[in-house]
Tab-separated table of C-alpha atoms and ligand atoms in Angstrom:
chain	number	residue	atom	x	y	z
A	178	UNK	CA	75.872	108.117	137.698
A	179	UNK	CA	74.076	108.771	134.177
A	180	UNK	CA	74.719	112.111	132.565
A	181	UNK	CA	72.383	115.239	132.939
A	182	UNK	CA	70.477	114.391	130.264
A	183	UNK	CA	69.717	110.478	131.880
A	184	UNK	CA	72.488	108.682	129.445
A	185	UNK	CA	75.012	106.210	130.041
A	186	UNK	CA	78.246	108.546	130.355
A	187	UNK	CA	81.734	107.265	128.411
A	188	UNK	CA	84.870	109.161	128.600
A	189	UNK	CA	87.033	107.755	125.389
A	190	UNK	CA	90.805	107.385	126.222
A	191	UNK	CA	92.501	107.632	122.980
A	192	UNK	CA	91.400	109.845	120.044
A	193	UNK	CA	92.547	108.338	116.814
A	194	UNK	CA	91.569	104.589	115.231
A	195	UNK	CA	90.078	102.209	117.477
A	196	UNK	CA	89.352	106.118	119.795
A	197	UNK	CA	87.096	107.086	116.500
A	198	UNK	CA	85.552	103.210	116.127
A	199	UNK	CA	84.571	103.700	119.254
A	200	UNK	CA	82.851	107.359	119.217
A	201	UNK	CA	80.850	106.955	115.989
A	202	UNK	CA	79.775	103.724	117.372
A	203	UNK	CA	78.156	105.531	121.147
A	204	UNK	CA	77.057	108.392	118.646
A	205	UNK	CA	74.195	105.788	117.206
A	206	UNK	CA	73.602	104.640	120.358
A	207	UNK	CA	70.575	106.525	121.864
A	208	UNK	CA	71.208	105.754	125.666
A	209	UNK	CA	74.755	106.936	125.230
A	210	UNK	CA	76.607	110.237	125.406
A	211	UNK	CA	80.000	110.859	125.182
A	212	UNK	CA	80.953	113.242	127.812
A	213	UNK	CA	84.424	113.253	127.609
A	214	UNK	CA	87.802	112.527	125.639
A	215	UNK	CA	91.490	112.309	126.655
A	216	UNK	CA	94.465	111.803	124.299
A	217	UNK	CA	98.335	112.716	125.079
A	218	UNK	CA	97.786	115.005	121.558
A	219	UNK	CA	96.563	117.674	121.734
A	220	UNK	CA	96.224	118.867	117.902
A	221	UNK	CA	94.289	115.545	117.683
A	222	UNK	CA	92.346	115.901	120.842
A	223	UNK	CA	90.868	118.543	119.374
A	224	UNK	CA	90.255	117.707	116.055
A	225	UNK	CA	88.313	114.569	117.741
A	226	UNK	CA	86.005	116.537	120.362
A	227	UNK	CA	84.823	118.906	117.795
A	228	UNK	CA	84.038	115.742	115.130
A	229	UNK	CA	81.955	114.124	117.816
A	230	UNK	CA	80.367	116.939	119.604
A	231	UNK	CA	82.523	116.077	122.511
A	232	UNK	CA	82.885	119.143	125.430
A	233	UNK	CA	85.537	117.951	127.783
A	234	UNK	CA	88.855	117.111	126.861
A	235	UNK	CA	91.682	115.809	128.860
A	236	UNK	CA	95.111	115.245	128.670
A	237	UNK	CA	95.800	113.317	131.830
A	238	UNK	CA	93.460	110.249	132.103
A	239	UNK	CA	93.860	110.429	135.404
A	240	UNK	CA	91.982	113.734	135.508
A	241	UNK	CA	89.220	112.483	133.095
A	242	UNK	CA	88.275	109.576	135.702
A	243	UNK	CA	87.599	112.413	138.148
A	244	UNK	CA	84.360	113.236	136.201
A	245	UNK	CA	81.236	112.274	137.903
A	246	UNK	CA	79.241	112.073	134.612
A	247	UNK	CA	81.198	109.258	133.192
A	248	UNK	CA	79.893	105.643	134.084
A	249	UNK	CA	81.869	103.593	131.351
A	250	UNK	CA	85.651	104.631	130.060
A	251	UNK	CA	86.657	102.954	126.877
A	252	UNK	CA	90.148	102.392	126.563
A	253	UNK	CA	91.259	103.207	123.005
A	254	UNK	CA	94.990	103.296	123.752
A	255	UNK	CA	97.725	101.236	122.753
A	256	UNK	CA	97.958	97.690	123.951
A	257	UNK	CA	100.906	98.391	126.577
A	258	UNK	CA	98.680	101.493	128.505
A	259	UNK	CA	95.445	99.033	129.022
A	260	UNK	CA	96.104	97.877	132.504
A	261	UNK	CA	97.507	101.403	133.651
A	262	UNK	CA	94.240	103.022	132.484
A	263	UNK	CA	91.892	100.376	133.349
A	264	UNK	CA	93.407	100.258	136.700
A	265	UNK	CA	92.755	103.913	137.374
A	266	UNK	CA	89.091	103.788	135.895
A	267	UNK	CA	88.423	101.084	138.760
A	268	UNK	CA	89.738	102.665	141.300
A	269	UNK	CA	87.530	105.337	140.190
A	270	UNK	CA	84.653	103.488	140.290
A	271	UNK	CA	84.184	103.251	136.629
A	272	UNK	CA	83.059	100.170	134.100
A	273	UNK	CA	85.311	99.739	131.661
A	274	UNK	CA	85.452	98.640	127.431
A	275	UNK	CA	88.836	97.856	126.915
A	276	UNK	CA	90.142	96.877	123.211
A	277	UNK	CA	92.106	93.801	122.413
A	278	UNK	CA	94.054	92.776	123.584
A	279	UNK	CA	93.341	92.678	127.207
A	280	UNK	CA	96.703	93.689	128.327
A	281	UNK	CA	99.964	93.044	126.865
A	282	UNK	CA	101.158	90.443	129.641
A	283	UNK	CA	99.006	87.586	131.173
A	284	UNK	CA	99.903	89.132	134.563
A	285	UNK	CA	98.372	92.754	133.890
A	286	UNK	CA	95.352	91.009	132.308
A	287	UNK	CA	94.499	88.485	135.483
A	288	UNK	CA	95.036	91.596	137.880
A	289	UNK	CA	92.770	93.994	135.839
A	290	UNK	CA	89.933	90.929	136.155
A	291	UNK	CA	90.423	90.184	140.116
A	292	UNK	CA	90.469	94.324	140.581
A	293	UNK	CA	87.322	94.442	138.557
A	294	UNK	CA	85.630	91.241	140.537
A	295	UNK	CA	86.773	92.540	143.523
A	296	UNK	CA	84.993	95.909	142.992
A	297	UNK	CA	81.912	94.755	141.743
A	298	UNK	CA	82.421	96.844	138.224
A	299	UNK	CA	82.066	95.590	134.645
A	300	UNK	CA	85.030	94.898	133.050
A	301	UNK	CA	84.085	94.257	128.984
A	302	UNK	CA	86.115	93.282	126.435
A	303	UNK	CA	85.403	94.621	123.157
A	304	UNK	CA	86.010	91.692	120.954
A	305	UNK	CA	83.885	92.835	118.101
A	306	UNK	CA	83.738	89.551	116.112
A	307	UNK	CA	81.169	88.265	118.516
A	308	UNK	CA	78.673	91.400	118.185
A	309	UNK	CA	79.589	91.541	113.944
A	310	UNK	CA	75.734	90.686	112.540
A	311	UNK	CA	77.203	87.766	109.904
A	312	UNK	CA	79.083	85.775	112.531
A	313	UNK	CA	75.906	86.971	115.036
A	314	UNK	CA	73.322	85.550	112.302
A	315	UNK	CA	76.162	82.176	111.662
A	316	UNK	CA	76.418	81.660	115.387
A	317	UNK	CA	72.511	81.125	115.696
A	318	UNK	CA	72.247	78.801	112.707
A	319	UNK	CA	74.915	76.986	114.593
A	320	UNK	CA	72.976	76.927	117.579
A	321	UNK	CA	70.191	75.887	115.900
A	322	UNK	CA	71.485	72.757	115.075
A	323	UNK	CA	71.469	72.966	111.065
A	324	UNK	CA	75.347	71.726	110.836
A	325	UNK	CA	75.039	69.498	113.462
A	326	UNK	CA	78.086	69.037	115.409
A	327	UNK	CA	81.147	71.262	114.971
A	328	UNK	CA	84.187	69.325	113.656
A	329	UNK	CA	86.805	72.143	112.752
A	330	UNK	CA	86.751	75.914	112.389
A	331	UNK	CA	89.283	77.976	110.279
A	332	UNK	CA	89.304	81.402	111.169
A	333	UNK	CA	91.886	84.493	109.804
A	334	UNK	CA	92.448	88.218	110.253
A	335	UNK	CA	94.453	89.954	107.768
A	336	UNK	CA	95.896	92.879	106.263
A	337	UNK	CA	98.913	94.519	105.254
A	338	UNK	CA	100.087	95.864	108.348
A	339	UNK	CA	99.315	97.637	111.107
A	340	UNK	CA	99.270	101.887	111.019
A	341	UNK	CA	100.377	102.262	114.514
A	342	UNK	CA	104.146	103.049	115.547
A	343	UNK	CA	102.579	101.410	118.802
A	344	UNK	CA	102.550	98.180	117.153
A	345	UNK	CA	106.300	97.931	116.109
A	346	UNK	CA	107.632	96.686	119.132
A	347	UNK	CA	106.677	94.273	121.694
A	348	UNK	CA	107.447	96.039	124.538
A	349	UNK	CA	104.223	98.733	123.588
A	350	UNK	CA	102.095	95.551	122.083
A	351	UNK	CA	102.816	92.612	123.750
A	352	UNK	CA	102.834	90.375	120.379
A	353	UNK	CA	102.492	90.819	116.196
A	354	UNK	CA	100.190	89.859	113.740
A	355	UNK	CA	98.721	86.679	116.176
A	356	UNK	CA	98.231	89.159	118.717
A	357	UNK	CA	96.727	91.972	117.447
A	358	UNK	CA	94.705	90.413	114.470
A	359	UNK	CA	94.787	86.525	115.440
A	360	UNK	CA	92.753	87.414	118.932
A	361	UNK	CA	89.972	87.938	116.907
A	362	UNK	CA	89.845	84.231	115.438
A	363	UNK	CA	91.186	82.879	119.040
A	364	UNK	CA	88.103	84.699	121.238
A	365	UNK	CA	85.600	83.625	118.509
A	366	UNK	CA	86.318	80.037	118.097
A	367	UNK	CA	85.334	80.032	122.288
A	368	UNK	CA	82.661	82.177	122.062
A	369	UNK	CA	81.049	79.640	119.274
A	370	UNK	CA	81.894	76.598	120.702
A	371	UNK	CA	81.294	76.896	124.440
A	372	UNK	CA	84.423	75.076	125.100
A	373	UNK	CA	87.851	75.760	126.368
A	374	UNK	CA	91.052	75.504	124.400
A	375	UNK	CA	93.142	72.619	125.538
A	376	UNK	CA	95.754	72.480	123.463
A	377	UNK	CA	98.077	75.035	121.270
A	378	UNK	CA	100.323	74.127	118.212
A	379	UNK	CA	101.776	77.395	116.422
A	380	UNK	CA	103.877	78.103	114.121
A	381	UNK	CA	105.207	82.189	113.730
A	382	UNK	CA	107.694	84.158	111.544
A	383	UNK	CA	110.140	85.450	114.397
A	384	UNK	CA	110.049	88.878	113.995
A	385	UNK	CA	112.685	91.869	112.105
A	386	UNK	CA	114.719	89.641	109.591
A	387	UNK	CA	113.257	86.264	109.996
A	388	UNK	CA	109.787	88.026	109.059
A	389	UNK	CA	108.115	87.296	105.668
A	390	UNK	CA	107.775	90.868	104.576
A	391	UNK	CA	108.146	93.223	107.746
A	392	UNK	CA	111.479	93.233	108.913
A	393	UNK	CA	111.280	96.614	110.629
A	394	UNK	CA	108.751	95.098	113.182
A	395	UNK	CA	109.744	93.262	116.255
A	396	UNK	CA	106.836	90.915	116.666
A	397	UNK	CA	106.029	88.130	113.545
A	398	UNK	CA	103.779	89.708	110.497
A	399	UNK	CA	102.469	85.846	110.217
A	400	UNK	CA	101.386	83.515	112.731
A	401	UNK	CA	99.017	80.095	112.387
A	402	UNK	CA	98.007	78.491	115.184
A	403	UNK	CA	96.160	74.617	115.644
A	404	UNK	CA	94.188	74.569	119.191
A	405	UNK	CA	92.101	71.554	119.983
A	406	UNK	CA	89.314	72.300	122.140
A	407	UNK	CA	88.025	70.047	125.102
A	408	UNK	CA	85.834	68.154	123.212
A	409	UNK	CA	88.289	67.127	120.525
A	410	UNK	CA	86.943	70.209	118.000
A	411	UNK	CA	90.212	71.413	115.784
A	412	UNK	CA	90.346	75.126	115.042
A	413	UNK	CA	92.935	76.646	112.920
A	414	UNK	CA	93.315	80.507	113.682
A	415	UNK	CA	95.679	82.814	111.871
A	416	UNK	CA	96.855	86.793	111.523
A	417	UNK	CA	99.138	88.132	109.010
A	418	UNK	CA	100.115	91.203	108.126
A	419	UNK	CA	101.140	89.876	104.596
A	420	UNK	CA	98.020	90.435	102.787
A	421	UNK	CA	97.434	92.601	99.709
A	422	UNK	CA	94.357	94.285	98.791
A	423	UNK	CA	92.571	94.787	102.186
A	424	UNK	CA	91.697	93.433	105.304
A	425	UNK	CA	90.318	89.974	104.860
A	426	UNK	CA	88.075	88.513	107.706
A	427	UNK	CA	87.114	84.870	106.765
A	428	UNK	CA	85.483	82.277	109.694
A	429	UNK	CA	84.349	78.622	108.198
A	430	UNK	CA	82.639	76.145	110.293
A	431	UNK	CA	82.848	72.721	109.136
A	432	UNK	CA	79.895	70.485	111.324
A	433	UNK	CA	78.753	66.716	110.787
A	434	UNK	CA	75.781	67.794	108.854
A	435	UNK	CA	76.955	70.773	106.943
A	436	UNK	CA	79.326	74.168	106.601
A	437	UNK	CA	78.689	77.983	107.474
A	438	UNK	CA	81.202	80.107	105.733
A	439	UNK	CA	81.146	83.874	106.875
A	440	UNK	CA	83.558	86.692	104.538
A	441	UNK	CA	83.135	89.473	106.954
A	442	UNK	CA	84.735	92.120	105.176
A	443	UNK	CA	84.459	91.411	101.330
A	444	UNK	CA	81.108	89.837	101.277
A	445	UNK	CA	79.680	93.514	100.419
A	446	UNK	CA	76.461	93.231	98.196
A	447	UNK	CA	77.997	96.026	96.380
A	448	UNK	CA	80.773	95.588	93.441
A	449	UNK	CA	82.161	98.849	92.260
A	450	UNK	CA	84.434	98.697	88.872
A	451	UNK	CA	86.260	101.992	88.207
A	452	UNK	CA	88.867	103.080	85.675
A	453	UNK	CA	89.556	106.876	88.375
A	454	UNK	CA	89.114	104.918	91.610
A	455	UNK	CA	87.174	106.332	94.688
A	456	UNK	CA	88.068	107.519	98.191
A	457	UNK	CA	87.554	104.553	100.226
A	458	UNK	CA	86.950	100.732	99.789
A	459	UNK	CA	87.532	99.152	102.792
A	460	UNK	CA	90.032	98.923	106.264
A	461	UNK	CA	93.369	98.840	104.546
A	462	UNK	CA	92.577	98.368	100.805
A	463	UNK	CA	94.770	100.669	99.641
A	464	UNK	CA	93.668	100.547	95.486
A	465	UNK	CA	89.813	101.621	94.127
A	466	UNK	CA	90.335	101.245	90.842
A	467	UNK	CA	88.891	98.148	88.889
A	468	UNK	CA	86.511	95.921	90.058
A	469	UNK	CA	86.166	96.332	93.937
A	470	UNK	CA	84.103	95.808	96.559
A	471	UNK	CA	83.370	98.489	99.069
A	472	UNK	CA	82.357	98.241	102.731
A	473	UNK	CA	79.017	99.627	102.760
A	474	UNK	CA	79.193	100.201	106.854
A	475	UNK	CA	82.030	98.997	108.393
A	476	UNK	CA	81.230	100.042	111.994
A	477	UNK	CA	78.169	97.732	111.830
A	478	UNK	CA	79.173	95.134	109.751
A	479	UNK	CA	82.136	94.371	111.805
A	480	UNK	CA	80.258	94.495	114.789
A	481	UNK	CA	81.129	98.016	116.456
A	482	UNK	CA	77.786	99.642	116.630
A	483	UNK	CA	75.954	96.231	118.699
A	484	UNK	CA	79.038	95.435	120.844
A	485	UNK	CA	78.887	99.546	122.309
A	486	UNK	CA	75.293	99.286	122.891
A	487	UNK	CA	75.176	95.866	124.187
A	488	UNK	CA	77.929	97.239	126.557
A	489	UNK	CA	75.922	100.630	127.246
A	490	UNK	CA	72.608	98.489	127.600
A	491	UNK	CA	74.637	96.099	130.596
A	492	UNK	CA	75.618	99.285	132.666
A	493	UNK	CA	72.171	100.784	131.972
A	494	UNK	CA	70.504	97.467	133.211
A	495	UNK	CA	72.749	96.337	134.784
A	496	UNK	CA	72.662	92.794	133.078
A	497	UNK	CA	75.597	90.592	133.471
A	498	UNK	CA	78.519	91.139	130.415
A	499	UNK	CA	77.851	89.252	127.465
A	500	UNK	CA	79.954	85.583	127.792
A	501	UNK	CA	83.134	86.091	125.136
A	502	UNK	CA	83.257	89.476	125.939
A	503	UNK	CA	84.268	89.527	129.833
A	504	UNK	CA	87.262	90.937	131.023
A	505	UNK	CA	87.759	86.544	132.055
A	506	UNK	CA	87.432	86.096	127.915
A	507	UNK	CA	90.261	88.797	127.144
A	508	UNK	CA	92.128	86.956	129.575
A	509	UNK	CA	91.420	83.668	128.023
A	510	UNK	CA	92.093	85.217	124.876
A	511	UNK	CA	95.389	86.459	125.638
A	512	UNK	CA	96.258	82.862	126.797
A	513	UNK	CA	95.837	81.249	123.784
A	514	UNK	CA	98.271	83.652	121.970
A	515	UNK	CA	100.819	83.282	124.341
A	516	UNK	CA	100.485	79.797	124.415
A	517	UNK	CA	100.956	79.829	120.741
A	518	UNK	CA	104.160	81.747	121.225
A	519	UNK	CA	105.379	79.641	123.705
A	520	UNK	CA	104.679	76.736	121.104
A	521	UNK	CA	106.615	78.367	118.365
A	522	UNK	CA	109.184	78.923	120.639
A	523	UNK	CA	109.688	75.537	122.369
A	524	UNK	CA	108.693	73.312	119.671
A	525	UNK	CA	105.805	71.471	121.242
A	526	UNK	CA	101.909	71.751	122.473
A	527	UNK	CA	101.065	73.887	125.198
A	528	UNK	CA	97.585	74.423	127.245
A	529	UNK	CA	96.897	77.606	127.731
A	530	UNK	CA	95.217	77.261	130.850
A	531	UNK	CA	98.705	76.526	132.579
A	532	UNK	CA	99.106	80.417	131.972
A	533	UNK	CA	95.366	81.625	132.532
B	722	NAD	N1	88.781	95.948	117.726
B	722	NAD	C1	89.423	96.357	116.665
B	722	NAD	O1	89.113	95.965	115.558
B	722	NAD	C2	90.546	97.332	116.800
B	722	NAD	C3	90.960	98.067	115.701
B	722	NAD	C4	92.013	98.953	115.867
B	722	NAD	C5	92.657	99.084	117.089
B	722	NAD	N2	92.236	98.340	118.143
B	722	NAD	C6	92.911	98.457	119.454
B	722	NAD	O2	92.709	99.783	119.930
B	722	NAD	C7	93.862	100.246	120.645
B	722	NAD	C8	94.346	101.566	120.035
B	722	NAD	O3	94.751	101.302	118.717
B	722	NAD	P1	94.762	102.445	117.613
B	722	NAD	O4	94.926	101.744	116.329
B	722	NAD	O5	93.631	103.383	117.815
B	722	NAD	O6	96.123	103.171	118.000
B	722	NAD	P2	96.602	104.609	117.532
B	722	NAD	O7	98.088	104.628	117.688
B	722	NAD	O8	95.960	104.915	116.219
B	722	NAD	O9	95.934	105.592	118.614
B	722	NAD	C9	96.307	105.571	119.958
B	722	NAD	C10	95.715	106.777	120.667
B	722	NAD	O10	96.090	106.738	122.040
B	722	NAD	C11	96.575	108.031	122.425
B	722	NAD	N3	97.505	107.900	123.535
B	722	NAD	C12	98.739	107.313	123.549
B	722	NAD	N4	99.274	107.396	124.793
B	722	NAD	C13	98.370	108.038	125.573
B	722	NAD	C14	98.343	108.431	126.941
B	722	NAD	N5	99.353	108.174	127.765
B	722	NAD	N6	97.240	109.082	127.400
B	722	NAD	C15	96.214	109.369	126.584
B	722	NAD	N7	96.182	109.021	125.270
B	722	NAD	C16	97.248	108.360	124.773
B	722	NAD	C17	97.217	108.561	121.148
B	722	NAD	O11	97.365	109.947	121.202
B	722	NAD	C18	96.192	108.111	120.123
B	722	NAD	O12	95.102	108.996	120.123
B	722	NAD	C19	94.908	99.126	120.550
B	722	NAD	O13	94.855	98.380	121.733
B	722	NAD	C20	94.419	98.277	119.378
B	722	NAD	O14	94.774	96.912	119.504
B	722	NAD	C21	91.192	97.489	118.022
């Protein structure tokens, strides 16, 4: 049911980092308004509604899916509470955006799809990298033919670490840096390719003292991953958490007839040099002094701001989810990073569809 005012309703679970992503993202969007938020803290709750404009707050998601007004709920929440809230938003009756991963298990991500299918609902998966305008604009030169056939793809997420206590253990996240930042890579090379990933060689750090440089966290703070795809195409995906300077995106596409290179987050038109330093770069730079080069608008350029209103724009019109970004493509996502930590762990290749 739209809001009073005719807009797509979204009730935000979760009201600090991916929770404000999210928010200043449906603020741009013109057929969206956020009607509601719902956090477990209170001080930040509140701080959050009254940034965004926001009138109803919750504490209970449960409550919050009680609200007529809200059509889509957008699960902002650490990894381990997906399935619980996405679970109650269906049985509500509501479409959901869910952040990566899907769920922290492969079983709480293939019942969140069937309860979603079952229901008739939208279940989107807010893989970003597919809606980001570079690797939108790179995908359609692809498409067009100009490198011809695609041959290999290497494709990394990294920073320095993550900010959330959330992401410390594996119980609350379900993986480490392949997980959280390596899903981006893994849903991507599908999304460009068409094809299914057949095959999964990895290679992690093991977590707490066999890390390179976090030994505090459970899950590995490096992880590199080969998958083969069904037509023979080699991708090389990786996520670390061992990188200085700020987060650093980087897809190249290596085809029979040429090579698309994409540097998502330091390919800013802008260079900055500064002997005082400024208050903000980019994600997870943590210097501004010198030369630098400074995200000029991060919730667009990585893709936030057209993946929210593609998503608002499906419930509105009810158009079919965007392929790479169906709750079936978090699923497949989460496959292939399991299968790469059952690789690491037992030494040889595994398919990922065994686990789908
Ligand atoms: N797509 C991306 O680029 C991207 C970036 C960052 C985070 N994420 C994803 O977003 C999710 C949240 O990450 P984050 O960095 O914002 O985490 P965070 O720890 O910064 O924030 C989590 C929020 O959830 C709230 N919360 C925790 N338990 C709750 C409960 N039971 N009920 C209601 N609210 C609760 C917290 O109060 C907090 O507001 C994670 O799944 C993460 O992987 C995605």
């Amino acid at each position: 049911m739209p809001t009073k005012a005719g807009k797509v309703g979204i009730g935000i679970v979760g009201s600090k980092f991916a929770g404000e992503l999210h928010a200043t993202a449906y603020s741009r969007c013109a057929d969206a308004e956020i009607v509601a938020a719902c956090s477990n803290r209170p001080d930040e709750l509140e701080e959050f509604t009254t940034r965004f404009g926001i009138n109803k707050s919750y504490s209970d998601y449960h409550e919050m899916m009680k609200d007529p007004e809200i059509d889509i709920v957008s699960i902002c929440v650490p990894n381990f509470l997906h399935h619980a809230v996405a679970m109650a938003a269906c049985e509500a009756g509501k479409h959901v955006v869910c952040e990566k991963p899907l769920a922290t298990t492969m079983e709480h991500a293939r019942e969140m799809v069937e309860a979603f299918d079952k229901k008739g609902l939208k279940l989107m998966y807010a893989e970003d990298w597919n809606f980001a305008p570079a690797l939108v604009r790179a995908k359609e030169i692809v498409d067009e033919g100009a490198i011809g056939r695609i041959l290999y793809i290497r494709a990394k997420e990294s920073h320095n670490g993550s900010h959330s206590p959330f992401a410390q253990t594996l119980d609350y996240c379900g993986g480490g840096a392949l997980l959280h930042l390596g899903c981006h890579p893994a849903s991507f090379v599908r999304y460009i390719t068409g094809q299914e990933v057949v095959e999964v060689v990895a290679s992690i750090t093991e977590g707490f003292e066999k890390n390179l440089v976090h030994h505090g966290l459970e899950g590995e703070d490096f992880g590199v991953a080969l998958l083969t795809l069904a037509d023979g195409t080699r991708a090389v995906i990786e996520g670390n958490y061992v990188t200085q300077g700020g987060m650093d995106d980087c897809v190249e596409i290596y085809g029979t007839e040429g090579v698309v290179k994409v540097d998502l987050t330091f390919g800013s038109p802008l260079s900055v040099y500064s002997s005082r330093g400024y208050s903000y770069v980019l994600e997870k730079a943590d210097l501004s002094t010198g030369w630098t080069k400074p995200a000029i608008d991060e919730f667009y350029s990585l893709g936030y701001e057209t993946e929210l209103a593609a998503f608002v724009r499906c419930v509105k019109e009810d158009l079919p989810v965007p392929e790479g970004a169906r709750g079936i493509d978090g699923l497949a996502t989460l496959a292939i990073v399991k299968a790469a930590y059952q690789s690491a762990a037992e030494g040889r290749p595994v398919d990922p569809r065994e686990l789908w």
